[in-house]
Coordinates of C-alpha atoms and ligand atoms in Angstrom, one line a residue:
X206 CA 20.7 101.7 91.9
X207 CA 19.9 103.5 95.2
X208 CA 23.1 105.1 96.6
X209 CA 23.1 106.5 100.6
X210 CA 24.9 109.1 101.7
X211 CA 25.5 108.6 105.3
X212 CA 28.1 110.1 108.2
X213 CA 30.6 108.3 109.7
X214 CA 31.3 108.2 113.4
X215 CA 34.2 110.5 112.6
X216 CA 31.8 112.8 110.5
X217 CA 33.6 112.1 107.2
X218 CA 31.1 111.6 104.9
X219 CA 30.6 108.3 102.7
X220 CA 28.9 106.4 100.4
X221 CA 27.2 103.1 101.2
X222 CA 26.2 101.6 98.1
X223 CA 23.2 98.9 99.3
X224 CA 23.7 95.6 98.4
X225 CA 27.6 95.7 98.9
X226 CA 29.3 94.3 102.4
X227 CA 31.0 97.8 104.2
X228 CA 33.5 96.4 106.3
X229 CA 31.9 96.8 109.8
X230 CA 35.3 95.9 111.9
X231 CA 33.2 93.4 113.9
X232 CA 34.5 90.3 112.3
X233 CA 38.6 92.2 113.0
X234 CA 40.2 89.7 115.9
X235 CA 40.7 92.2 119.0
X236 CA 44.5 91.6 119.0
X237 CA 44.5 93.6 116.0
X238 CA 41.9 96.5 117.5
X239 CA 43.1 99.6 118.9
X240 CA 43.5 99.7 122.6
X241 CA 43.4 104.2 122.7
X242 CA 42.8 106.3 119.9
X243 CA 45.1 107.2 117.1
X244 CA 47.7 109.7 118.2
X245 CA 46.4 112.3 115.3
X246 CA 47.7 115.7 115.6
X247 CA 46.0 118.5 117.2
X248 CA 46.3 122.0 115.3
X249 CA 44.4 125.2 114.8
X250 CA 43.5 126.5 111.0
X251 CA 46.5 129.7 111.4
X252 CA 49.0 126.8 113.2
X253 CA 48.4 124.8 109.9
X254 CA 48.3 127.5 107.3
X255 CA 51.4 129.0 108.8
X256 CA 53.5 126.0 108.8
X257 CA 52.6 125.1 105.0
X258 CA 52.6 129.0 103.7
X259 CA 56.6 128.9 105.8
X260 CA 57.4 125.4 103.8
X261 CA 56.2 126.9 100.4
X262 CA 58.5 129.7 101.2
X263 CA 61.2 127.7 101.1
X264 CA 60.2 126.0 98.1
X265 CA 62.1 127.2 94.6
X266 CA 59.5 127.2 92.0
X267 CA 58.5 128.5 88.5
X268 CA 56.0 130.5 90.3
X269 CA 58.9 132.4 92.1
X270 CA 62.2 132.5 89.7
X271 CA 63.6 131.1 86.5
X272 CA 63.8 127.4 86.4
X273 CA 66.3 126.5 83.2
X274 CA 66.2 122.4 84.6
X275 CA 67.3 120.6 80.9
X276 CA 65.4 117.5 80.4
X277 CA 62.2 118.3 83.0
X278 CA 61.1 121.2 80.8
X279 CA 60.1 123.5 84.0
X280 CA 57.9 125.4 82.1
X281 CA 55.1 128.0 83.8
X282 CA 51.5 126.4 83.2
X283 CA 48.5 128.8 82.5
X284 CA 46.6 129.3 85.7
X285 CA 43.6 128.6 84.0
X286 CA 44.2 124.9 83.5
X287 CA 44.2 124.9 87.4
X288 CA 41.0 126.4 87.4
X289 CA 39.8 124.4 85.0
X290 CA 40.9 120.7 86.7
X291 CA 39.6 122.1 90.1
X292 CA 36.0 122.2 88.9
X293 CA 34.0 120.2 91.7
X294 CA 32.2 118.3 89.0
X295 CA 35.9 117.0 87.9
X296 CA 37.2 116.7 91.4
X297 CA 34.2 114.9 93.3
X298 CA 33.7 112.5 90.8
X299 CA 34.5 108.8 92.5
X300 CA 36.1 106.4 89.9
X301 CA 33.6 103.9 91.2
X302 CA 30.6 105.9 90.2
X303 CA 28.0 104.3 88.3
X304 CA 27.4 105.6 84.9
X305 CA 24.0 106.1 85.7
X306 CA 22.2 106.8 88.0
X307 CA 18.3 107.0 87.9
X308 CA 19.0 107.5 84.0
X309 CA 21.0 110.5 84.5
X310 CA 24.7 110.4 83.7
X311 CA 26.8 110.7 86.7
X312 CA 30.2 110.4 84.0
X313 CA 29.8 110.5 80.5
X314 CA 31.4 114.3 80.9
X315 CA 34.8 112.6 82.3
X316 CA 35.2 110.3 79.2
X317 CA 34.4 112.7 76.9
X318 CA 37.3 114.1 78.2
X319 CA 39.0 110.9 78.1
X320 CA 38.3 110.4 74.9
X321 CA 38.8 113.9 73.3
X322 CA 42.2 114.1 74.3
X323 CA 42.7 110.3 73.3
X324 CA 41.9 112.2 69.6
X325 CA 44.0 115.2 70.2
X326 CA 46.9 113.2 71.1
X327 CA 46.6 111.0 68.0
X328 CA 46.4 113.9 66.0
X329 CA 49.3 115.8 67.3
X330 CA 51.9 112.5 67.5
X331 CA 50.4 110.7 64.5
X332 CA 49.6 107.5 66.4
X333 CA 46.5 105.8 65.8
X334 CA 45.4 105.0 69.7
X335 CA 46.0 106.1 73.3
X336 CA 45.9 105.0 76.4
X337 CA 45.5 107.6 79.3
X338 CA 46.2 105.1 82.6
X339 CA 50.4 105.4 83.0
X340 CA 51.0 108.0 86.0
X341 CA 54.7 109.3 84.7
X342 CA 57.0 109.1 81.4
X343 CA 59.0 106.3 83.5
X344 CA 55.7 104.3 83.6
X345 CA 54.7 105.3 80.8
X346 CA 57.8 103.8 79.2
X347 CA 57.5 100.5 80.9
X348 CA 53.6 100.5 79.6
X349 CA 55.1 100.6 76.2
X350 CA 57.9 98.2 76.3
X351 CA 55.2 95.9 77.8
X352 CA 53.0 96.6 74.7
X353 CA 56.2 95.7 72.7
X354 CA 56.6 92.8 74.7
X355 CA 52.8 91.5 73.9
X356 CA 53.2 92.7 70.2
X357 CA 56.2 90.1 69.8
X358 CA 54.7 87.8 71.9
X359 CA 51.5 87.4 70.2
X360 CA 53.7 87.0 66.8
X361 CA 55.7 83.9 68.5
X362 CA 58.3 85.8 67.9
X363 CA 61.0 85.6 70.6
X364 CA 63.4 88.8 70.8
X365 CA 65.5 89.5 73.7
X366 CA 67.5 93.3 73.3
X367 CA 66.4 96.6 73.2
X368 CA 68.9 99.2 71.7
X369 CA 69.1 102.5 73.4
X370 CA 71.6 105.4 73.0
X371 CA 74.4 106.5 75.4
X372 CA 72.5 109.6 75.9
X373 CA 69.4 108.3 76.9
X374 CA 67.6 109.1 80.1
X375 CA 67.9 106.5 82.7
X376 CA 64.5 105.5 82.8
X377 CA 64.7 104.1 79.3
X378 CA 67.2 101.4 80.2
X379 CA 65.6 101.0 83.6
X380 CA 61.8 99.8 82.1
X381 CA 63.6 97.9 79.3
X382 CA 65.1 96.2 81.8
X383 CA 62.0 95.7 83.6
X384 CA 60.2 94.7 80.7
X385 CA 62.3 91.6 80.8
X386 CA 64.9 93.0 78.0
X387 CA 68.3 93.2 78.3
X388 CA 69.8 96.5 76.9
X389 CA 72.4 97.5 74.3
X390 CA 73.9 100.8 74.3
X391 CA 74.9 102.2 71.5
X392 CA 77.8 105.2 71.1
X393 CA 76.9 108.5 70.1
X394 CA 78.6 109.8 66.9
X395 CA 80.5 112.9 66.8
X396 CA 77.5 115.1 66.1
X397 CA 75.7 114.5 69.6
X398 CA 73.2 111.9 67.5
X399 CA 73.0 108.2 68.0
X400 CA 75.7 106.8 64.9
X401 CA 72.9 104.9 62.4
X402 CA 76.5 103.2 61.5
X403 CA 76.8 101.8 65.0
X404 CA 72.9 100.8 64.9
X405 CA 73.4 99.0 61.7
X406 CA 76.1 97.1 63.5
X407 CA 73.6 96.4 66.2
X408 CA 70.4 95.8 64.7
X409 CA 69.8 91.8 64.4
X410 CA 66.3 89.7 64.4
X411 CA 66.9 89.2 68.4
X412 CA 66.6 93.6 68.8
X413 CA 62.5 94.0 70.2
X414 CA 62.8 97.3 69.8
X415 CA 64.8 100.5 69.4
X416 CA 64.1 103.4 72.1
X417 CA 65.2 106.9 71.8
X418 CA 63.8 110.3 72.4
X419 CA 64.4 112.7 69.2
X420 CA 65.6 115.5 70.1
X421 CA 67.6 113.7 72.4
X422 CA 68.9 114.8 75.5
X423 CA 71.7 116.8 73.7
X424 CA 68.5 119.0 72.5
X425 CA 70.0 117.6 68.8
X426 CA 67.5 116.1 66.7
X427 CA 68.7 112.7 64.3
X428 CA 68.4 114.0 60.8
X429 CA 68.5 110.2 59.8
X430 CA 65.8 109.1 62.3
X431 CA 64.3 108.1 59.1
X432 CA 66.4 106.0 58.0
X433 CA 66.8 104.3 61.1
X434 CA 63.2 103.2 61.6
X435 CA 63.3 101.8 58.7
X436 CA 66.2 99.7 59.3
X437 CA 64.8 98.6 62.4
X438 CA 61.5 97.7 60.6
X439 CA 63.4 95.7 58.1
X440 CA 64.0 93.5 60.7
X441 CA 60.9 93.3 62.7
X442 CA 62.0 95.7 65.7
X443 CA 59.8 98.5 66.9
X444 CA 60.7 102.2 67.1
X445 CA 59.5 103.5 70.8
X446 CA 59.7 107.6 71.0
X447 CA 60.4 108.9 74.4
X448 CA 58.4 111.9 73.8
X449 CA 59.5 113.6 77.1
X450 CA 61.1 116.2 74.5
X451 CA 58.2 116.9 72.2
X452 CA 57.6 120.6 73.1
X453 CA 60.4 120.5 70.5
X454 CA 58.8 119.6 67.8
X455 CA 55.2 120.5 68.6
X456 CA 52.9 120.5 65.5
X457 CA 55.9 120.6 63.1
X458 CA 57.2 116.5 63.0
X459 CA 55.1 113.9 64.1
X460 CA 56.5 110.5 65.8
X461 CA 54.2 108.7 63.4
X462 CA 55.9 110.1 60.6
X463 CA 59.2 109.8 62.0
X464 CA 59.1 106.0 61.7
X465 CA 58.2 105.4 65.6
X466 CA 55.4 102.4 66.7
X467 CA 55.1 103.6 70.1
X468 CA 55.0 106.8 72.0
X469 CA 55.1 108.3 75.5
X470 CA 54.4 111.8 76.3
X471 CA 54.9 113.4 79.7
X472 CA 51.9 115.6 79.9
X473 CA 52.9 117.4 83.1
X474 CA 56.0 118.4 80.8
X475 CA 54.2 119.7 77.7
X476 CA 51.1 119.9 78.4
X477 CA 50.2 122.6 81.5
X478 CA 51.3 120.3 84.9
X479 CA 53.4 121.9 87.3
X480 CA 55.8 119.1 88.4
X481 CA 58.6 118.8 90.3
X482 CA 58.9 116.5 93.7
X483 CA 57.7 113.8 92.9
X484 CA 54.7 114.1 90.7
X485 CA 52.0 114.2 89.8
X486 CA 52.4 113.6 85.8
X487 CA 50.6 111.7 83.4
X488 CA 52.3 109.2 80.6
X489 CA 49.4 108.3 78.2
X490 CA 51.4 105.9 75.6
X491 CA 50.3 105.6 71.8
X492 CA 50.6 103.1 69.7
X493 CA 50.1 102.4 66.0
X494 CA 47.3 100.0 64.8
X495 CA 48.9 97.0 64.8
X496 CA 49.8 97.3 68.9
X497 CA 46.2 98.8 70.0
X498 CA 44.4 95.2 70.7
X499 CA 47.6 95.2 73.7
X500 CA 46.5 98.7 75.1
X501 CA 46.0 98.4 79.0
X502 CA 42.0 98.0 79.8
X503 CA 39.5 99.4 80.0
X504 CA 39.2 101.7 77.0
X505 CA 36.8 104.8 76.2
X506 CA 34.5 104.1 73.5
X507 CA 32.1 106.3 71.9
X508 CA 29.1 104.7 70.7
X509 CA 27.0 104.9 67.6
X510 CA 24.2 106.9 69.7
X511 CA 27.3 109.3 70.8
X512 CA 27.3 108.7 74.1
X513 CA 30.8 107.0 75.8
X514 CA 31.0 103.6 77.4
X515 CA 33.9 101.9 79.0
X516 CA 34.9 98.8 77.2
X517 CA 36.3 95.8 79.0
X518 CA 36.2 93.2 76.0
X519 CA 40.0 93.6 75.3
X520 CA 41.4 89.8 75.5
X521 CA 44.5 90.7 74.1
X522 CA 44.9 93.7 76.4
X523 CA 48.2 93.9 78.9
X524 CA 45.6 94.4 81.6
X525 CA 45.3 97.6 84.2
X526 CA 48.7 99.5 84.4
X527 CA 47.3 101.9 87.7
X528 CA 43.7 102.2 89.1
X529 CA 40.7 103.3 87.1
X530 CA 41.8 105.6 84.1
X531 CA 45.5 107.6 85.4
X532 CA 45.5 111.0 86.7
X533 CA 42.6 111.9 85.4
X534 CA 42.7 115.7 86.8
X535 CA 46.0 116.0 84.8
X536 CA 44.6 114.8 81.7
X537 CA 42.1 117.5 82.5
X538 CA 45.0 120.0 82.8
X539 CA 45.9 119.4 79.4
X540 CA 42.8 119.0 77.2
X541 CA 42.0 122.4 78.9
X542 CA 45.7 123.4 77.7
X543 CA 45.2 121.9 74.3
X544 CA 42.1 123.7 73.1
X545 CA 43.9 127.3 75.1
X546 CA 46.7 127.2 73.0
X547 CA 44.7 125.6 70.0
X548 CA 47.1 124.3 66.4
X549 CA 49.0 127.8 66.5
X550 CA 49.6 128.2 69.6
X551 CA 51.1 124.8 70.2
X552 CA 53.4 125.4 67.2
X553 CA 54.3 128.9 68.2
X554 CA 55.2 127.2 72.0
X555 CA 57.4 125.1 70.0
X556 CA 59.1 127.6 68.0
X557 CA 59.8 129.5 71.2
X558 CA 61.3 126.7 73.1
X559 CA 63.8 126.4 70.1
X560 CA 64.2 129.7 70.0
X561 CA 65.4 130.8 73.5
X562 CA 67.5 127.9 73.6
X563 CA 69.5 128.8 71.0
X564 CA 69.8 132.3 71.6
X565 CA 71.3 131.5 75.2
X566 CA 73.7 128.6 73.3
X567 CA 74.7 131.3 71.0
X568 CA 76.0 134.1 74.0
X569 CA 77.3 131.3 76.6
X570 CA 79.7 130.2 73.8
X571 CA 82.0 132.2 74.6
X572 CA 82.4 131.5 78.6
X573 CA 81.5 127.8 78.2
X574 CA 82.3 125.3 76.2
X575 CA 80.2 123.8 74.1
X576 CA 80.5 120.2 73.4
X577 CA 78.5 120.0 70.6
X578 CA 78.6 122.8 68.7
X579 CA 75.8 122.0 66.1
X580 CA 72.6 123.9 66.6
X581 CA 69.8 122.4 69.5
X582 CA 66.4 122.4 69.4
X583 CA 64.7 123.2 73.0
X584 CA 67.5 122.0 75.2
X585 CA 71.7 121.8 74.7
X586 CA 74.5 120.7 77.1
X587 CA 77.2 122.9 78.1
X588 CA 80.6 121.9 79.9
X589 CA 82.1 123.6 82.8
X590 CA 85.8 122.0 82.0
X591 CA 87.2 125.0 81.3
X592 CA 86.5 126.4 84.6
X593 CA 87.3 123.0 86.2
X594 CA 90.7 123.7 85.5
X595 CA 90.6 126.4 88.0
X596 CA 88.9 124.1 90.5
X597 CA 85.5 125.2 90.0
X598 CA 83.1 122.6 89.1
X599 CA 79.6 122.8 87.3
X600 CA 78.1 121.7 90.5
X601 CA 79.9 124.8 92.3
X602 CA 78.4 127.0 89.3
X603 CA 75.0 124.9 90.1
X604 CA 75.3 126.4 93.7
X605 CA 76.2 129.9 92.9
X606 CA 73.3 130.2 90.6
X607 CA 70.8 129.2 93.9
X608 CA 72.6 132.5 95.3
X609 CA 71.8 134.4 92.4
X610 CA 68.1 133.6 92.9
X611 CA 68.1 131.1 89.7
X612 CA 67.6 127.1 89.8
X613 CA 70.7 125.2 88.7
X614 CA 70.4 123.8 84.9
X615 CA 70.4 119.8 85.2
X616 CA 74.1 118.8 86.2
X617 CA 76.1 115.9 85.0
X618 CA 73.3 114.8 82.9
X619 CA 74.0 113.6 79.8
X620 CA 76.3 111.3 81.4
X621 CA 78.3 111.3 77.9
X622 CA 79.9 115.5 78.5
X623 CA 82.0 115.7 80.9
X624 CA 80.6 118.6 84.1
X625 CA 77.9 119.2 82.0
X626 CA 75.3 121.9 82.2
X627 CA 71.8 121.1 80.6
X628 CA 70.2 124.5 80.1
X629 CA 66.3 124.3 78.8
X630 CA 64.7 127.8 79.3
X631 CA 61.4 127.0 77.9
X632 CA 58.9 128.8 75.4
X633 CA 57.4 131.1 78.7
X634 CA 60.5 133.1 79.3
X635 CA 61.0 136.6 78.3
X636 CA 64.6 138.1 76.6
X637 CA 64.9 140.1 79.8
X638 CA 65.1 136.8 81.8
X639 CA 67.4 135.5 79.3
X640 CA 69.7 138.4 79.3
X641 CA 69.9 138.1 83.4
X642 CA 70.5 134.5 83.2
X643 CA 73.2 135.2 80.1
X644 CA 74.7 138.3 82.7
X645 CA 75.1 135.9 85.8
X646 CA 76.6 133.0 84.2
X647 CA 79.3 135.2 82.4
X648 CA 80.1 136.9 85.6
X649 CA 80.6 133.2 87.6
X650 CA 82.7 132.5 84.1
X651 CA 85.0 135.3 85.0
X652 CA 85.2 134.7 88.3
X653 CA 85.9 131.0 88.5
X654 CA 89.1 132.6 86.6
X655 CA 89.8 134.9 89.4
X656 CA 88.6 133.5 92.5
X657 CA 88.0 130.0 92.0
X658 CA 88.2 130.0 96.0
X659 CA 85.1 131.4 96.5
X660 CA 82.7 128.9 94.6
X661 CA 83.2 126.5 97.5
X662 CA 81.3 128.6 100.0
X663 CA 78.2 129.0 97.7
X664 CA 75.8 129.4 98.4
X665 CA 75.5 131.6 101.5
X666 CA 71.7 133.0 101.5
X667 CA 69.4 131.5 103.7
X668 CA 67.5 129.5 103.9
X669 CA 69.8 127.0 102.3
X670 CA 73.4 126.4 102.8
X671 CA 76.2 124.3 101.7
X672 CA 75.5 120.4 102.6
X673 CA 78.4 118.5 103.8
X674 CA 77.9 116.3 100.5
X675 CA 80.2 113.4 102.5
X676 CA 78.4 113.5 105.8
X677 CA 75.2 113.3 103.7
X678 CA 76.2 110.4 101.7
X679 CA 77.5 108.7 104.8
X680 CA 74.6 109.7 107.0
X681 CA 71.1 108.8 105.9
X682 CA 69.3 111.6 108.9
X683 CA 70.8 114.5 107.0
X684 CA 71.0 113.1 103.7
X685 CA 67.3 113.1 104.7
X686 CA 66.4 116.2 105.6
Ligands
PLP2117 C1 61.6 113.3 82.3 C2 62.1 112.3 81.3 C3 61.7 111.0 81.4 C4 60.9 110.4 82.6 O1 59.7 111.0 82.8 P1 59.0 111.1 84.3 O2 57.7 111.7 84.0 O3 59.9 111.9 85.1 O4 58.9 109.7 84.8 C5 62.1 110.1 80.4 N1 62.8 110.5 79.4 C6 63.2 111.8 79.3 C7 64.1 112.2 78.1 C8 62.9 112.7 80.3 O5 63.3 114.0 80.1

């Protein structure tokens, strides 16, 4: 196949690929036409660069300050994975792009890629198959409550709840939910964990599946996850892992192993994406054997002569879950991230995660309270009660930390604790960071004691200020801006 390369009447260039109708407009009815050209913005390079470089400015980042947000694992990315997914051979490749062309191979590189991490994946979560096309964890989630879905479906086997803990994020419920399921909460026991009594209580032939994430979003992990799985199992419901917490157990417990069927893991939070606004992320979802044949289509194959092909043959497949094959530059980010870090490396990232988060659990003891005091993995959940006593509230400590050049920890998240404060520091942060963070939140301890007053003006550095958090619910242009 010849392709042309031609410019437009705007001078953007394009493809034309002969043989295949490019929309001409003439056949448009000229009610629909422009009458006057678009009104498009007229700047200057410095008028553009200045009013971007002024907006990043404003911007908090992991670039610019410690970023403790529990449950969104704001972790600084190696530069080099940037670099890496910025390669032009990556970035101008066109999803539409033959595999050929004039018996050269426009794409076999990309689907190595593909494919490589599909292997990687497997390897490091246990599962036997990947798919790379789900654009977040949330979509992720509902890809694998859909697989769920066509597992049981393809069994004639009608179930209609899917049990989730208390503590779970609210995406879980929401893509249950979506997924046609209606959901059963179940209490956490004392301990933080999801109660396997409770589950017991709960599990019946109508339960599709059980979905957790383990650590959950205490940071504790279920020593009788286990035993759980295999309870469900017993009758016929299928484990789903949220695996937006696995830079907890990186290379030391595998899903798989755990018991779970089906897995989602949020590459842009343990696997080298920046995130944050909005995207973008990557939710590749694995799935044991017996769910594979449901995997959205197409798939990467590597053939006998090693070379990759994309197979569409997949009759039993859910069918596409986003165009083409995901975000494929973020999948890029983390194969490069992968094969950086290497086995060790991912386990040592683990071991640090757990590490810093206990050591700052252990020294804010003492000013906080600590709802569950048994020891966290990557993340734990602290309470502000004793300081709301005085009238200062964990969002009012959330606001004084933005003065003290640190982003707020996540805040009345798990809903379950009462003003709770969900501290994850990450693997990437040194002691001295620690001890600053340790410093500042003893000192807003001590002076929520003294002058609880104060909190309510917080915080006063520009460029932010305190929001009038009534106007902004009641009108939408500020609660806008
Ligand atoms: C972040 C998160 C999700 C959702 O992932 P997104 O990529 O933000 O859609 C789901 N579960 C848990 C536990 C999370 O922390």
């Amino acid at each position: 196949m010849e392709l042309i390369f031609e410019r437009s009447k705007q001078g953007r260039m394009g493809i034309t690929v002969p043989g295949k109708e490019v929309p001409s407009g003439k056949g448009i009815d000229p009610k629909y036409k422009r009458k006057s050209d678009a009104k498009l913005p007229s700047v200057s390079e410095p008028e553009v660069v200045r009013h971007f470089t002024n907006l990043s400015k404003r911007n908090f980042s992991v670039d610019s300050n410690f970023y403790p947000l529990g449950s969104c694992t704001m972790k600084y990315n190696p530069k080099i994975t940037e670099k890496i997914a910025g390669f032009d051979q990556f970035t101008s490749l066109h999803p539409l792009a033959p595999q050929l062309l004039k018996g050269a191979s426009l794409t076999q590189g990309a689907l190595e890629v593909i494919n490589n991490l599909e292997k990687q994946l497997c390897e490091i979560t246990g599962m036997d198959a990947f798919t790379m096309q789900p654009m977040a964890g949330a979509h992720g989630e509902l890809t694998g409550v859909m697989l769920i879905a066509a597992y049981h479906r393809h069994n004639k086997d009608k179930r209609k709840f899917v049990l989730i803990p208390d503590s779970g994020h609210g995406t879980n419920p929401a893509s249950a939910a979506i997924a046609g399921y209606e959901v059963i909460t179940v209490p956490s026991g004392k301990e933080g964990d999801m109660d396997i009594n409770e589950v017991k209580k709960l599990l019946t032939r109508d339960v599709a599946a059980v979905m957790l994430t383990c650590p959950n979003t205490l940071g504790i992990f279920n020593p009788r996850i286990k035993e759980i799985a295999d309870l469900a199992h017993e009758v016929g419901a299928l484990m789903y892992y949220d695996g937006a917490n696995l830079n907890a157990i990186l290379g030391k417990a595998r899903p798989a192993d755990l018991g779970f069927d089906v897995v989602h893991l949020n590459l842009h939070k343990t696997f080298a994406t920046p995130h944050g606004g909005g995207g973008p992320g990557a939710g590749p979802v694995g799935v044991k054997k017996k769910l594979a044949a449901f995997l959205p289509t197409s798939r990467v194959v590597k053939k006998e002569d090693g070379s990759y092909a994309l197979n569409y043959d997949e009759p039993l497949s859910i069918g596409y879950i986003s165009p083409f094959y995901g975000n494929f530059l973020v999948l890029v980010k983390a194969y490069a991230y992968i094969l950086l870090l290497g086995k060790e490396g991912l386990i040592e990232a683990s071991e640090n995660a757990v590490l810093n988060a206990n050591y700052l659990k252990a020294k804010l003891k003492d000013h906080y309270d600590i709802p569950f005091e048994k020891g966290c993995l990557h993340e734990f959940v602290i309470s502000a009660s004793r300081q709301s006593e005085h009238g200062v509230r964990a969002l009012d400590i959330a606001k004084a930390l933005i003065d003290r050049d640190i982003h707020p920890p996540t805040i009345y998240f798990p809903l379950i604790v009462k003003e709770a404060m969900m501290v994850e520091p990450t693997e990437t942060e040194s002691k001295e960071t620690l001890d600053n963070f340790i410093k500042i939140m003893t000192e807003l301890a001590l002076l929520a004691e003294k002058q609880p007053e104060v909190f309510k003006n917080f915080p006063q550095k520009a460029p932010v200020s305190r929001v009038d958090e009534v106007k902004a619910a009641k009108d939408m242009d500020i609660a806008c801006l």
